[in-house]
Coordinates of C-alpha atoms in Angstrom, one line a residue:
M1 CA 6.1 -26.1 10.1
K2 CA 5.9 -26.5 13.9
K3 CA 8.1 -29.6 13.8
L4 CA 10.6 -27.6 11.8
I5 CA 10.5 -24.8 14.3
L6 CA 11.1 -27.2 17.2
L7 CA 14.2 -28.5 15.3
V8 CA 15.6 -25.0 14.9
V9 CA 14.8 -24.2 18.5
G10 CA 16.6 -27.3 19.6
I11 CA 19.7 -26.4 17.6
A12 CA 19.6 -22.8 18.9
L13 CA 19.4 -23.9 22.5
L14 CA 22.3 -26.2 22.1
T15 CA 24.5 -23.2 21.2
V16 CA 24.4 -20.2 23.4
A17 CA 25.1 -17.5 20.8
C18 CA 22.6 -18.8 18.1
K19 CA 19.4 -17.1 17.3
A20 CA 16.4 -17.9 15.1
E21 CA 13.3 -15.6 14.4
L22 CA 10.0 -16.1 12.7
N23 CA 8.0 -13.1 11.5
V24 CA 4.5 -12.8 10.1
L25 CA 4.0 -9.3 8.6
V26 CA 0.6 -7.9 7.4
D27 CA 0.3 -4.3 6.1
I28 CA -3.2 -3.1 5.3
N29 CA -4.0 0.1 3.3
D30 CA -7.0 2.4 3.7
D31 CA -8.8 0.6 0.8
R32 CA -8.3 -2.9 2.4
S33 CA -5.5 -3.8 0.0
G34 CA -2.0 -4.5 1.2
T35 CA 0.7 -7.2 1.6
V36 CA 1.3 -10.3 3.7
A37 CA 4.7 -11.9 4.3
F38 CA 6.3 -14.7 6.1
E39 CA 10.0 -14.8 6.9
F40 CA 12.3 -17.0 8.9
G41 CA 15.7 -15.6 10.0
L42 CA 18.9 -17.3 11.3
D43 CA 22.0 -15.7 12.6
D44 CA 25.4 -16.4 11.0
E45 CA 26.4 -18.9 13.6
L46 CA 23.3 -21.0 13.3
R47 CA 23.6 -20.9 9.5
G48 CA 27.2 -22.1 10.0
L49 CA 26.1 -25.0 12.1
L50 CA 23.6 -26.1 9.5
E51 CA 26.2 -26.0 6.8
A52 CA 28.7 -27.9 9.0
S53 CA 26.1 -30.6 9.4
G54 CA 25.8 -31.1 5.6
G55 CA 22.7 -29.0 5.2
S56 CA 22.0 -25.4 4.2
A57 CA 19.6 -22.6 5.0
D58 CA 17.9 -23.1 1.6
D59 CA 17.1 -26.7 2.5
L60 CA 15.6 -25.5 5.8
F61 CA 13.5 -22.8 4.2
G62 CA 12.4 -25.2 1.5
E63 CA 10.6 -27.2 4.2
L64 CA 8.5 -24.2 5.2
D65 CA 5.0 -24.5 3.7
F66 CA 4.6 -20.9 2.5
D67 CA 1.3 -21.0 0.6
I68 CA 1.8 -17.5 -0.7
A69 CA 5.1 -18.5 -2.3
S70 CA 3.3 -21.1 -4.3
E71 CA 0.4 -18.8 -5.3
G72 CA 2.3 -16.1 -7.1
G73 CA 4.1 -14.6 -4.2
T74 CA 7.6 -13.2 -4.3
V75 CA 10.5 -14.9 -2.6
T76 CA 12.4 -12.5 -0.4
E77 CA 15.7 -12.3 1.4
R78 CA 17.1 -9.5 3.6
T79 CA 19.8 -9.0 6.2
E80 CA 19.6 -7.2 9.5
G81 CA 22.8 -7.2 11.6
D82 CA 24.0 -10.8 11.7
M83 CA 20.5 -12.1 10.8
T84 CA 19.5 -13.2 7.3
F85 CA 15.8 -13.5 6.7
S86 CA 14.3 -15.6 3.9
G87 CA 10.6 -15.8 3.1
A88 CA 7.9 -14.8 0.7
T89 CA 5.5 -11.8 0.3
Q90 CA 2.3 -11.3 -1.6
D91 CA 0.1 -8.4 -2.5
F92 CA -3.7 -8.7 -1.9
E93 CA -6.6 -6.6 -3.1
D94 CA -8.6 -7.3 0.0
I95 CA -7.4 -8.6 3.4
S96 CA -10.2 -11.2 3.3
E97 CA -8.2 -12.9 0.5
V98 CA -5.4 -14.0 2.8
M99 CA -7.3 -14.6 6.1
T100 CA -7.6 -18.3 5.3
D101 CA -3.8 -18.6 4.9
L102 CA -3.4 -17.0 8.4
V103 CA -5.9 -19.1 10.3
S104 CA -5.3 -22.7 11.3
D105 CA -7.1 -25.4 9.3
T106 CA -7.8 -28.9 10.5
S107 CA -4.1 -29.7 10.2
G108 CA -3.3 -27.0 12.7
E109 CA -0.6 -25.4 10.5
G110 CA -1.9 -21.8 10.6
L111 CA -0.4 -19.4 13.1
F112 CA -3.8 -17.9 14.2
T113 CA -6.9 -19.6 15.5
E114 CA -9.0 -16.5 14.8
F115 CA -8.4 -13.5 12.6
S116 CA -10.9 -10.8 11.7
F117 CA -10.6 -7.3 10.2
V118 CA -13.6 -4.8 10.1
M119 CA -13.4 -1.4 8.5
D120 CA -15.9 1.4 7.8
D121 CA -15.7 5.0 6.7
E122 CA -14.2 6.1 10.0
T123 CA -12.4 3.2 11.8
A124 CA -10.6 0.0 11.2
E125 CA -10.4 -2.8 13.8
L126 CA -8.3 -6.0 13.8
A127 CA -8.8 -8.8 16.3
A128 CA -6.9 -12.1 16.2
T129 CA -6.0 -15.0 18.5
A130 CA -3.0 -17.3 18.4
S131 CA -2.9 -20.5 20.5
S132 CA -0.6 -23.5 20.6
E133 CA -0.2 -26.5 22.8
E134 CA 2.7 -26.8 25.2
Q135 CA 5.6 -28.3 23.4
D136 CA 7.7 -30.8 25.4
V137 CA 11.2 -29.7 24.3
G138 CA 12.5 -31.6 27.3
D139 CA 12.3 -34.7 25.1
L140 CA 15.1 -33.2 23.1
G141 CA 17.3 -33.0 26.2
L142 CA 16.8 -29.3 26.5
D143 CA 15.7 -27.0 29.3
P144 CA 12.5 -25.2 28.2
S145 CA 13.2 -22.3 30.7
A146 CA 16.3 -21.5 28.6
L147 CA 14.2 -20.5 25.6
T148 CA 14.0 -16.7 25.6
G149 CA 13.6 -14.0 23.0
D150 CA 17.4 -13.9 22.7
V151 CA 17.4 -17.5 21.4
F152 CA 14.1 -17.8 19.4
S153 CA 11.2 -15.4 18.8
A154 CA 8.1 -15.5 16.7
N155 CA 6.4 -12.2 16.0
F156 CA 3.3 -10.7 14.4
I157 CA 4.0 -7.3 12.8
L158 CA 1.0 -5.3 11.7
G159 CA 0.6 -2.0 9.7
M160 CA -2.9 -0.5 10.2
P161 CA -4.5 2.0 7.9
G162 CA -5.1 5.5 9.3
T163 CA -4.0 6.6 12.8
V164 CA -3.8 3.9 15.5
V165 CA -5.8 4.9 18.6
E166 CA -6.0 1.6 20.5
H167 CA -3.8 -1.5 20.7
N168 CA -2.3 -4.1 23.0
A169 CA 0.9 -4.6 21.1
D170 CA 4.1 -5.5 22.9
E171 CA 6.0 -2.8 20.9
V172 CA 5.5 0.0 18.5
L173 CA 8.2 0.1 15.8
S174 CA 9.8 3.3 14.6
D175 CA 7.8 3.2 11.4
G176 CA 4.5 3.0 13.4
R177 CA 3.8 -0.7 12.9
L178 CA 2.7 -2.8 15.8
K179 CA 4.6 -5.8 17.0
W180 CA 3.5 -8.8 19.2
T181 CA 5.2 -12.0 20.1
I182 CA 3.4 -15.2 19.0
P183 CA 3.2 -18.1 21.5
I184 CA 4.7 -20.9 19.3
L185 CA 5.7 -23.3 22.1
G186 CA 2.5 -23.1 24.1
G187 CA -0.1 -20.6 25.3
T188 CA -2.8 -18.3 24.0
K189 CA -2.5 -14.6 23.1
T190 CA -4.9 -12.0 21.6
F191 CA -4.0 -9.2 19.2
V192 CA -6.2 -6.1 19.1
A193 CA -5.7 -2.9 17.2
K194 CA -8.0 0.0 16.2
S195 CA -7.3 3.0 14.0
E196 CA -9.2 6.0 12.8
F197 CA -9.0 7.8 9.4
G198 CA -11.1 9.8 7.0
G199 CA -12.7 12.9 8.6
S200 CA -11.6 12.0 12.1
S201 CA -8.0 12.1 11.1
L202 CA -8.2 15.9 10.3
W203 CA -8.2 16.9 14.0
W204 CA -4.7 18.2 13.5
L205 CA -5.9 20.6 10.8
W206 CA -8.3 22.3 13.3
I207 CA -5.4 22.7 15.8
V208 CA -3.3 24.3 13.1
L209 CA -6.2 26.7 12.1
G210 CA -6.7 27.6 15.7
V211 CA -3.1 28.4 16.2
V212 CA -3.0 30.5 13.0
L213 CA -6.1 32.4 14.2
V214 CA -4.6 33.2 17.6
V215 CA -1.4 34.4 16.0
A216 CA -3.3 36.6 13.6
V217 CA -5.3 38.2 16.5
I218 CA -2.1 38.9 18.4
A219 CA -0.5 40.4 15.4
I220 CA -3.5 42.8 14.8
V221 CA -3.6 43.9 18.4
A222 CA 0.2 44.5 18.4
A223 CA -0.1 46.6 15.2
V224 CA -2.9 48.8 16.7
V225 CA -1.0 49.3 19.9
L226 CA 2.3 50.1 18.1
G227 CA 0.5 52.5 15.8
K228 CA -1.0 54.5 18.7
R229 CA 2.4 54.6 20.3
Q230 CA 4.0 55.9 17.1
E231 CA 1.2 58.6 16.7
K232 CA 1.7 59.8 20.3
Q233 CA 5.4 59.9 19.8
A234 CA 5.0 62.0 16.6
V235 CA 2.9 64.6 18.5
T236 CA 5.4 64.7 21.3
D237 CA 8.3 65.2 18.8
A238 CA 6.4 68.0 17.0
A239 CA 5.7 69.8 20.3
A240 CA 9.3 69.6 21.3
Q241 CA 10.3 71.7 18.2
Y242 CA 8.2 74.6 19.4
P243 CA 8.8 75.2 23.2
Q244 CA 6.1 77.2 25.1
S245 CA 8.6 79.9 26.2
A246 CA 9.1 80.8 22.5
V247 CA 5.3 81.2 21.9
D248 CA 4.9 83.4 25.0
A249 CA 7.8 85.6 23.8
L250 CA 6.2 86.2 20.4
G251 CA 2.8 87.1 22.0
T252 CA 4.1 89.7 24.5
P253 CA 4.9 92.6 22.1
D254 CA 1.4 92.5 20.6
V255 CA -0.2 92.9 24.0
G256 CA 2.2 95.8 24.8
V257 CA 1.3 97.7 21.7
R258 CA -2.4 97.4 22.3
D259 CA -2.0 98.6 25.9
T260 CA 0.1 101.6 24.8
G261 CA -2.4 102.6 22.2
A262 CA -5.2 102.5 24.7
A263 CA -3.3 104.6 27.1
A264 CA -2.6 107.2 24.5
A265 CA -6.2 107.5 23.6
G266 CA -7.1 108.0 27.2
V267 CA -4.7 111.0 27.5
A268 CA -6.0 112.5 24.4

């Protein structure tokens, strides 16, 4: 696979606008099942160069040693912009089933030198290492410094179960998956990710319940205050219908009659 990658890189470097991309995708569910996929993408111009030279993209992909394609995997093809990706994907019942396909054997064909995944009732942790020797692309008459992500890139894309709380990914994709570049042409890189799930993932529920409780208390206090204000206003309105001057006017004749009667009795 590495020799094939170097060939594609060489072609891409010879043409400014060409681009090639290799992706390793692993998605793990909360029961340790999931999918693993390998795909190799070429842009339209690079595909055109291959066809002009008498070859084809199918011939190129046929040289890729995708073990999962020969073990019941599904061959895939998708387009993204001017890139067409071909590869293979396979479901697994447990991530341990595909670890041997991801780690280098004695032939050094694997992409990772180490790959581990540990999960319990609360957390899941992935740790991996990719390492490759420096490739002398200068033998191809190319300038190694010209090799950038705009020309060729190899990536590890990971979907973790639960909520990711720690990682050292180069990028977090819009769907929440983590993305790292893989050092294909030389160097060593570690990949670390940790997620939480189960009871620890219900922290948002407690926040929602707290907000609901605060809103309920505010609503009750507001209702009590409003009720008292309405009661006070009702008393004020009732008092306004019977002014004090009218009450005094009604009481004056009674007093006068009692006083007159008493005076008459005194005369008698």
